[in-house]
Amino acid sequence: QVRLVESGGGLVQAGGSLRLSCAASGFTLSTYAMSWFRQAPGKEREFVAGISRTAGTLKYEDSVKGRFTISRDNNKNTVYLQMNSLKPEDTAVYYCAAGTSIVTWTTAYWGQGTQVTVSS
């Protein structure tokens, strides 16, 4: 059974940090590009960060560049999102996803999401 399980969300003050984790099971993580998306209340789900199969290519949404860092450990079947200098506008449900390619992304699997709330 394919599963992506996010953890590490929570409530943090503006300027603080959180580290999200996404644990994969039921498939070989190293064969997929991985991304983080987020969805704020009343808004569309949006791309946040992506990483290629071997971590050679990273992509970030403009508003998180310099603050967020995506990484992966294929041996641990886990993807991470380090979020620093958090802002209230980062408040959203964060989802990890496995996909075909970081360049031409097609989602294969979604996680269930983890809530991140940043207070001002």
mmCIF file of C-alpha atoms in Angstrom:
data_model
loop_
_atom_site.group_PDB
_atom_site.id
_atom_site.type_symbol
_atom_site.label_atom_id
_atom_site.label_comp_id
_atom_site.label_asym_id
_atom_site.label_seq_id
_atom_site.Cartn_x
_atom_site.Cartn_y
_atom_site.Cartn_z
ATOM 1 C CA GLN A 1 0.000 0.000 0.000
ATOM 2 C CA VAL A 2 1.445 3.352 -1.070
ATOM 3 C CA ARG A 3 1.553 5.936 1.696
ATOM 4 C CA LEU A 4 2.997 9.403 2.185
ATOM 5 C CA VAL A 5 2.735 10.574 5.772
ATOM 6 C CA GLU A 6 3.588 14.165 6.673
ATOM 7 C CA SER A 7 4.555 15.268 10.158
ATOM 8 C CA GLY A 8 6.132 18.230 11.905
ATOM 9 C CA GLY A 9 3.413 20.817 11.445
ATOM 10 C CA GLY A 10 2.130 22.961 14.263
ATOM 11 C CA LEU A 11 1.699 26.456 15.615
ATOM 12 C CA VAL A 12 4.679 28.809 15.536
ATOM 13 C CA GLN A 13 5.194 32.534 15.930
ATOM 14 C CA ALA A 14 6.250 34.686 13.013
ATOM 15 C CA GLY A 15 10.004 34.457 12.505
ATOM 16 C CA GLY A 16 10.123 30.936 13.865
ATOM 17 C CA SER A 17 11.036 27.648 12.205
ATOM 18 C CA LEU A 18 9.490 24.274 11.543
ATOM 19 C CA ARG A 19 10.792 21.139 9.857
ATOM 20 C CA LEU A 20 8.274 19.035 7.999
ATOM 21 C CA SER A 21 8.932 15.382 7.222
ATOM 22 C CA CYS A 22 7.274 13.129 4.679
ATOM 23 C CA ALA A 23 7.727 9.403 5.191
ATOM 24 C CA ALA A 24 7.114 7.214 2.160
ATOM 25 C CA SER A 25 6.166 3.548 2.125
ATOM 26 C CA GLY A 26 4.891 1.066 -0.422
ATOM 27 C CA PHE A 27 7.094 2.367 -3.220
ATOM 28 C CA THR A 28 10.738 3.191 -3.898
ATOM 29 C CA LEU A 29 11.215 6.866 -3.076
ATOM 30 C CA SER A 30 14.332 7.197 -5.217
ATOM 31 C CA THR A 31 12.347 6.560 -8.403
ATOM 32 C CA TYR A 32 10.204 9.668 -7.910
ATOM 33 C CA ALA A 33 10.707 13.393 -7.852
ATOM 34 C CA MET A 34 9.169 14.868 -4.707
ATOM 35 C CA SER A 35 7.463 18.141 -3.979
ATOM 36 C CA TRP A 36 5.748 20.055 -1.244
ATOM 37 C CA PHE A 37 2.501 21.904 -1.921
ATOM 38 C CA ARG A 38 0.326 23.983 0.363
ATOM 39 C CA GLN A 39 -3.264 25.085 0.496
ATOM 40 C CA ALA A 40 -4.497 28.005 2.532
ATOM 41 C CA PRO A 41 -8.195 28.405 3.403
ATOM 42 C CA GLY A 42 -10.161 29.574 0.392
ATOM 43 C CA LYS A 43 -7.197 29.305 -1.941
ATOM 44 C CA GLU A 44 -5.962 26.898 -4.570
ATOM 45 C CA ARG A 45 -3.296 24.356 -3.719
ATOM 46 C CA GLU A 46 0.063 25.766 -4.775
ATOM 47 C CA PHE A 47 3.554 24.446 -5.378
ATOM 48 C CA VAL A 48 6.110 25.286 -2.684
ATOM 49 C CA ALA A 49 9.275 23.320 -3.389
ATOM 50 C CA GLY A 50 10.473 20.364 -5.436
ATOM 51 C CA ILE A 51 13.465 18.066 -5.568
ATOM 52 C CA SER A 52 14.586 15.692 -8.286
ATOM 53 C CA ARG A 53 15.204 11.981 -7.738
ATOM 54 C CA THR A 54 18.877 12.411 -6.856
ATOM 55 C CA ALA A 55 18.512 15.915 -5.354
ATOM 56 C CA GLY A 56 20.464 17.398 -8.231
ATOM 57 C CA THR A 57 17.694 19.872 -9.086
ATOM 58 C CA LEU A 58 15.753 21.988 -6.612
ATOM 59 C CA LYS A 59 12.859 24.338 -7.336
ATOM 60 C CA TYR A 60 11.143 26.853 -5.091
ATOM 61 C CA GLU A 61 8.142 29.100 -5.291
ATOM 62 C CA ASP A 62 9.352 32.697 -5.291
ATOM 63 C CA SER A 63 7.883 33.679 -1.922
ATOM 64 C CA VAL A 64 9.784 30.923 -0.067
ATOM 65 C CA LYS A 65 13.173 31.245 -1.757
ATOM 66 C CA GLY A 66 15.893 31.831 0.815
ATOM 67 C CA ARG A 67 13.604 30.750 3.670
ATOM 68 C CA PHE A 68 12.628 27.157 2.865
ATOM 69 C CA THR A 69 14.912 24.247 2.007
ATOM 70 C CA ILE A 70 13.770 20.938 0.567
ATOM 71 C CA SER A 71 15.898 17.831 0.984
ATOM 72 C CA ARG A 72 15.557 14.085 0.782
ATOM 73 C CA ASP A 73 17.114 10.948 2.227
ATOM 74 C CA ASN A 74 16.363 8.088 -0.133
ATOM 75 C CA ASN A 75 17.866 5.573 2.293
ATOM 76 C CA LYS A 76 15.305 6.633 4.900
ATOM 77 C CA ASN A 77 12.483 7.054 2.350
ATOM 78 C CA THR A 78 11.904 10.534 3.710
ATOM 79 C CA VAL A 79 11.632 14.039 2.307
ATOM 80 C CA TYR A 80 12.015 17.161 4.404
ATOM 81 C CA LEU A 81 11.022 20.795 4.234
ATOM 82 C CA GLN A 82 12.961 23.101 6.520
ATOM 83 C CA MET A 83 10.999 26.316 6.959
ATOM 84 C CA ASN A 84 12.717 29.332 8.500
ATOM 85 C CA SER A 85 11.651 32.949 8.998
ATOM 86 C CA LEU A 86 8.025 31.889 8.847
ATOM 87 C CA LYS A 87 5.381 34.479 8.060
ATOM 88 C CA PRO A 88 1.642 34.485 8.772
ATOM 89 C CA GLU A 89 1.032 34.104 5.032
ATOM 90 C CA ASP A 90 2.774 30.715 5.198
ATOM 91 C CA THR A 91 -0.196 29.402 7.172
ATOM 92 C CA ALA A 92 -1.671 26.475 5.241
ATOM 93 C CA VAL A 93 -2.032 22.735 5.074
ATOM 94 C CA TYR A 94 1.205 21.379 3.642
ATOM 95 C CA TYR A 95 1.159 18.297 1.444
ATOM 96 C CA CYS A 96 3.991 16.211 0.104
ATOM 97 C CA ALA A 97 3.655 14.527 -3.247
ATOM 98 C CA ALA A 98 5.530 12.051 -5.402
ATOM 99 C CA GLY A 99 5.716 12.819 -9.077
ATOM 100 C CA THR A 100 7.184 11.960 -12.413
ATOM 101 C CA SER A 101 9.720 14.717 -12.974
ATOM 102 C CA ILE A 102 10.653 18.009 -11.375
ATOM 103 C CA VAL A 103 10.599 19.619 -14.830
ATOM 104 C CA THR A 104 7.345 18.169 -16.168
ATOM 105 C CA TRP A 105 5.491 17.387 -12.981
ATOM 106 C CA THR A 106 2.618 14.924 -12.820
ATOM 107 C CA THR A 107 1.510 13.865 -9.366
ATOM 108 C CA ALA A 108 1.475 10.149 -8.691
ATOM 109 C CA TYR A 109 0.779 10.142 -4.946
ATOM 110 C CA TRP A 110 -0.373 12.653 -2.330
ATOM 111 C CA GLY A 111 0.031 12.698 1.399
ATOM 112 C CA GLN A 112 -2.809 13.606 3.741
ATOM 113 C CA GLY A 113 -1.327 16.952 4.769
ATOM 114 C CA THR A 114 -0.085 18.616 7.934
ATOM 115 C CA GLN A 115 -1.301 21.953 9.284
ATOM 116 C CA VAL A 116 1.146 24.827 9.690
ATOM 117 C CA THR A 117 -0.110 27.912 11.488
ATOM 118 C CA VAL A 118 2.050 31.015 11.865
ATOM 119 C CA SER A 119 0.840 33.610 14.337
ATOM 120 C CA SER A 120 1.729 37.292 14.049
#
